[in-house]
Amino acid sequence: MYIAPSILSADITQLGRDVEKIERAGADWVHIDVMDGHFVPNLTFGANVVKALRGQTKLTLDCHLMVANPEDYVDTYQQAGADIMTVHAEATPHIHSLVQRIKQAGMKAGVAINPGTPVSFIEPILSDVDLVLVMTVNPGFGGQKFIEQTLDKMAALNTYRQENDYHYLIEVDGGINDDTAKQCLDQGVNAFVAGSYIYGAKEVERPIAMLRHLEK
Ligand code: DX5
Ligand code: ZN
C-alpha cells in the first residue's frame, strides 16, 4: 500500500519540517492539494510549493489538481517536479488528450472523480491512466466525513482492473482513518491519502503505522 499524507493538514508555516516528519515515519508519497477557488471553493498551494518541496524530499510528489482548466498546467507541474499529476474528470472536456499529455511529459497520469461522478464516466480512459482517485468526500476541505457510497465505485474499479488486466492504482482521499482505510483496502484500494488523521495526531508515526498494519 502507498500512504500519502496530505499537507493540507500540515502546519503551513513549517511545511518542510512537516514533510520531513512523514518521510522519517515511513510515508510513501506527499499528497499536495492544489485548489484554485473556482473548481472548488478554497484556495491552497500551487506549483511553487511543489517546486520547493522537490528540493526538500525524495518522497513521490502526488499532486491533486482541483482546478478549472487543468490542461493549462501540464508543463508547469512537470517543471516543478511533480511525479503524479491527478486531474478531475469533471474539470475538463478533454480528459483523454490531457492524460496523454501528462504521460508524454514524463509524469504518472491520475484521474479523479467526485463522489457524485460514476465510474462509467471515466471508463473510456481506464486503459490509459496510471491512477484513479476516488474522492471519498466532496473536495475542498480537510476533516470531512467519509462517504460510504463510494465503496461500490472502488469495487467496480477493482473488478474492471482485474477483468481487463489493467494496472492503474486505486487511490482514496477524504475522511480516511484506520477504520475507513480498512473498508477501502477490502475493495482493492492501493493508495491512501490522509490529512487530519495523520497530521492531527500527536505523533505522525502512530497513524502511519496503523495504516501500514492494515495490510498485514
Ligand atoms: C480534500 C482534499 C484531501 C484532504 C483530505 O478536498 O483533496 O486531500 O486533504 O483531508 P482529510 O484526510 O482530513 O479528510
Ligand atoms: Zn487530495
XYZ file of C-alpha atoms and ligand atoms in Angstrom:
231
model
C 0.000 0.000 0.000
C 1.014 3.578 -0.576
C 0.465 6.012 2.273
C 0.084 9.602 1.149
C -0.233 12.158 3.950
C -1.938 15.351 2.774
C -0.063 18.529 3.654
C -3.387 20.370 3.623
C -3.474 19.469 7.324
C 0.203 20.246 7.981
C 1.480 23.389 9.675
C 1.840 25.737 6.706
C 4.496 27.778 8.478
C 6.533 24.577 8.902
C 5.918 22.725 5.645
C 9.496 21.491 5.177
C 9.638 20.178 8.716
C 6.225 18.510 8.440
C 7.199 16.741 5.219
C 10.425 15.560 6.812
C 8.365 14.161 9.686
C 6.244 11.934 7.458
C 9.281 10.873 5.446
C 11.011 9.720 8.624
C 7.828 7.969 9.733
C 7.799 5.859 6.560
C 5.194 7.550 4.344
C 5.440 6.783 0.622
C 4.046 9.882 -1.040
C 3.333 13.511 -0.164
C -0.174 14.452 -1.254
C -0.380 18.062 -2.418
C -3.884 19.503 -2.763
C -3.931 22.231 -5.376
C -7.170 24.238 -5.165
C -7.946 27.274 -7.289
C -11.059 28.796 -5.703
C -13.052 28.002 -8.883
C -13.316 24.250 -9.295
C -13.550 24.061 -5.506
C -14.425 26.859 -3.070
C -10.986 27.069 -1.473
C -7.520 28.238 -2.410
C -4.352 26.414 -1.381
C -0.972 25.699 -2.955
C 0.409 26.000 -6.458
C 3.400 24.793 -8.437
C 5.815 26.957 -6.433
C 5.123 24.829 -3.357
C 5.636 21.643 -5.389
C 8.959 23.020 -6.606
C 10.066 23.974 -3.109
C 9.208 20.534 -1.750
C 11.011 18.849 -4.647
C 14.203 20.290 -3.248
C 13.365 19.043 0.250
C 12.219 15.442 -0.089
C 12.740 12.228 -2.014
C 9.117 11.193 -1.496
C 6.865 10.887 -4.520
C 5.034 14.184 -5.046
C 1.390 13.230 -5.546
C -0.250 16.356 -6.952
C -4.050 16.504 -6.847
C -5.263 19.355 -9.005
C -8.692 20.601 -8.026
C -8.616 23.354 -10.600
C -10.578 24.531 -13.604
C -8.801 24.142 -16.964
C -6.210 21.614 -15.723
C -4.927 21.277 -19.308
C -3.199 24.641 -18.877
C -0.824 23.324 -16.193
C 0.943 20.234 -17.561
C 4.265 21.939 -18.282
C 4.123 23.944 -15.065
C 3.778 20.882 -12.836
C 6.273 18.860 -14.839
C 8.838 21.622 -14.453
C 8.040 21.941 -10.751
C 8.974 18.283 -10.271
C 5.589 16.582 -9.813
C 5.712 12.779 -10.023
C 1.983 12.157 -10.237
C -0.404 14.691 -11.769
C -4.023 13.877 -10.999
C -6.759 15.905 -12.660
C -10.514 15.846 -12.195
C -12.546 14.290 -14.985
C -15.260 16.876 -14.238
C -12.878 19.793 -14.767
C -12.141 19.359 -18.461
C -13.931 18.353 -21.660
C -10.579 16.975 -22.891
C -9.674 14.358 -20.316
C -8.414 11.873 -22.920
C -5.875 14.191 -24.509
C -4.894 15.614 -21.129
C -3.998 12.153 -19.805
C -1.804 11.541 -22.868
C -0.073 14.908 -22.398
C 0.665 14.252 -18.725
C 2.282 10.933 -19.646
C 4.225 12.421 -22.536
C 5.602 14.974 -20.083
C 7.037 12.081 -18.067
C 4.626 12.169 -15.126
C 2.225 9.481 -13.945
C -1.313 10.404 -15.001
C -4.143 10.228 -12.493
C -7.828 10.897 -12.986
C -10.038 11.883 -10.051
C -13.807 11.566 -9.710
C -16.019 13.400 -7.241
C -18.496 11.474 -5.064
C -21.329 12.277 -7.500
C -19.490 11.115 -10.604
C -19.936 7.476 -11.684
C -17.071 5.190 -12.731
C -18.704 4.847 -16.165
C -17.808 8.499 -16.826
C -14.100 7.616 -16.968
C -14.383 4.096 -18.402
C -13.065 5.099 -21.864
C -9.748 6.244 -20.367
C -9.159 3.467 -17.830
C -6.804 1.701 -20.234
C -4.578 4.789 -20.274
C -4.349 6.069 -16.706
C -1.764 5.182 -14.059
C -4.051 6.022 -11.153
C -7.722 6.576 -10.380
C -8.503 8.802 -7.416
C -11.896 8.078 -5.900
C -12.895 11.125 -3.859
C -14.471 9.887 -0.649
C -15.581 13.400 0.351
C -16.576 16.408 -1.729
C -13.287 18.141 -2.497
C -12.342 21.469 -0.987
C -11.619 20.916 2.671
C -9.879 18.533 5.040
C -11.539 16.917 8.020
C -14.828 15.826 6.399
C -16.709 12.579 6.901
C -16.056 9.589 4.611
C -18.949 8.959 2.176
C -19.719 5.223 2.267
C -21.466 5.055 -1.110
C -18.050 5.489 -2.726
C -17.028 1.955 -1.668
C -19.020 0.479 -4.560
C -17.005 2.577 -7.006
C -13.730 1.184 -5.630
C -15.078 -2.346 -6.001
C -16.177 -1.655 -9.581
C -12.772 -0.202 -10.452
C -11.057 -3.209 -8.917
C -13.199 -5.709 -10.833
C -12.719 -3.768 -14.059
C -8.962 -3.732 -13.499
C -8.831 -7.495 -12.951
C -11.100 -8.313 -15.885
C -9.088 -6.212 -18.320
C -5.659 -6.819 -16.844
C -5.127 -3.093 -16.342
C -2.586 -1.772 -13.889
C -3.877 1.552 -12.582
C -3.637 2.179 -8.862
C -6.821 2.998 -6.976
C -6.391 5.878 -4.518
C -8.858 7.235 -1.975
C -8.974 10.723 -0.497
C -11.126 12.224 2.237
C -12.142 11.059 5.686
C -9.526 8.304 5.717
C -8.550 6.797 9.077
C -7.680 3.241 10.103
C -11.344 2.221 10.084
C -12.363 3.671 6.706
C -9.000 2.687 5.176
C -9.690 -0.945 6.091
C -13.036 -0.797 4.293
C -11.290 0.629 1.211
C -8.452 -1.886 1.379
C -11.045 -4.667 1.254
C -12.279 -3.228 -2.065
C -8.814 -3.383 -3.627
C -7.586 0.151 -2.931
C -3.797 0.682 -3.175
C -3.124 4.277 -2.123
C -4.458 6.117 0.908
C -4.497 9.884 1.310
C -4.948 11.086 4.871
C -4.710 14.642 6.127
C -6.300 15.254 9.515
C -5.874 11.620 10.618
C -2.091 11.863 10.219
C -1.276 15.499 10.926
C -3.944 15.789 13.612
C -2.215 13.095 15.662
C 0.281 13.967 18.350
C 2.976 11.960 16.576
C 2.616 11.175 12.862
C 4.302 7.796 13.412
C 1.259 6.257 15.044
C -1.411 6.775 12.341
C 1.114 5.834 9.642
C 1.921 2.604 11.498
C -1.807 1.918 11.990
C -2.418 2.201 8.250
C 0.616 0.092 7.416
C -0.551 -2.582 9.802
C -3.871 -2.989 7.951
C -2.301 -4.886 5.091
C -0.693 -7.451 7.367
C -9.992 17.296 0.111
C -8.560 17.001 -0.226
C -7.944 15.989 0.661
C -7.842 16.398 2.111
C -8.190 15.187 2.928
O -10.507 18.135 -0.859
O -8.448 16.522 -1.552
O -6.691 15.542 0.187
O -6.566 16.837 2.489
O -8.285 15.540 4.246
P -8.814 14.546 5.370
O -7.921 13.342 5.321
O -8.657 15.345 6.615
O -10.232 14.213 5.053
Zn -6.497 15.481 -2.265
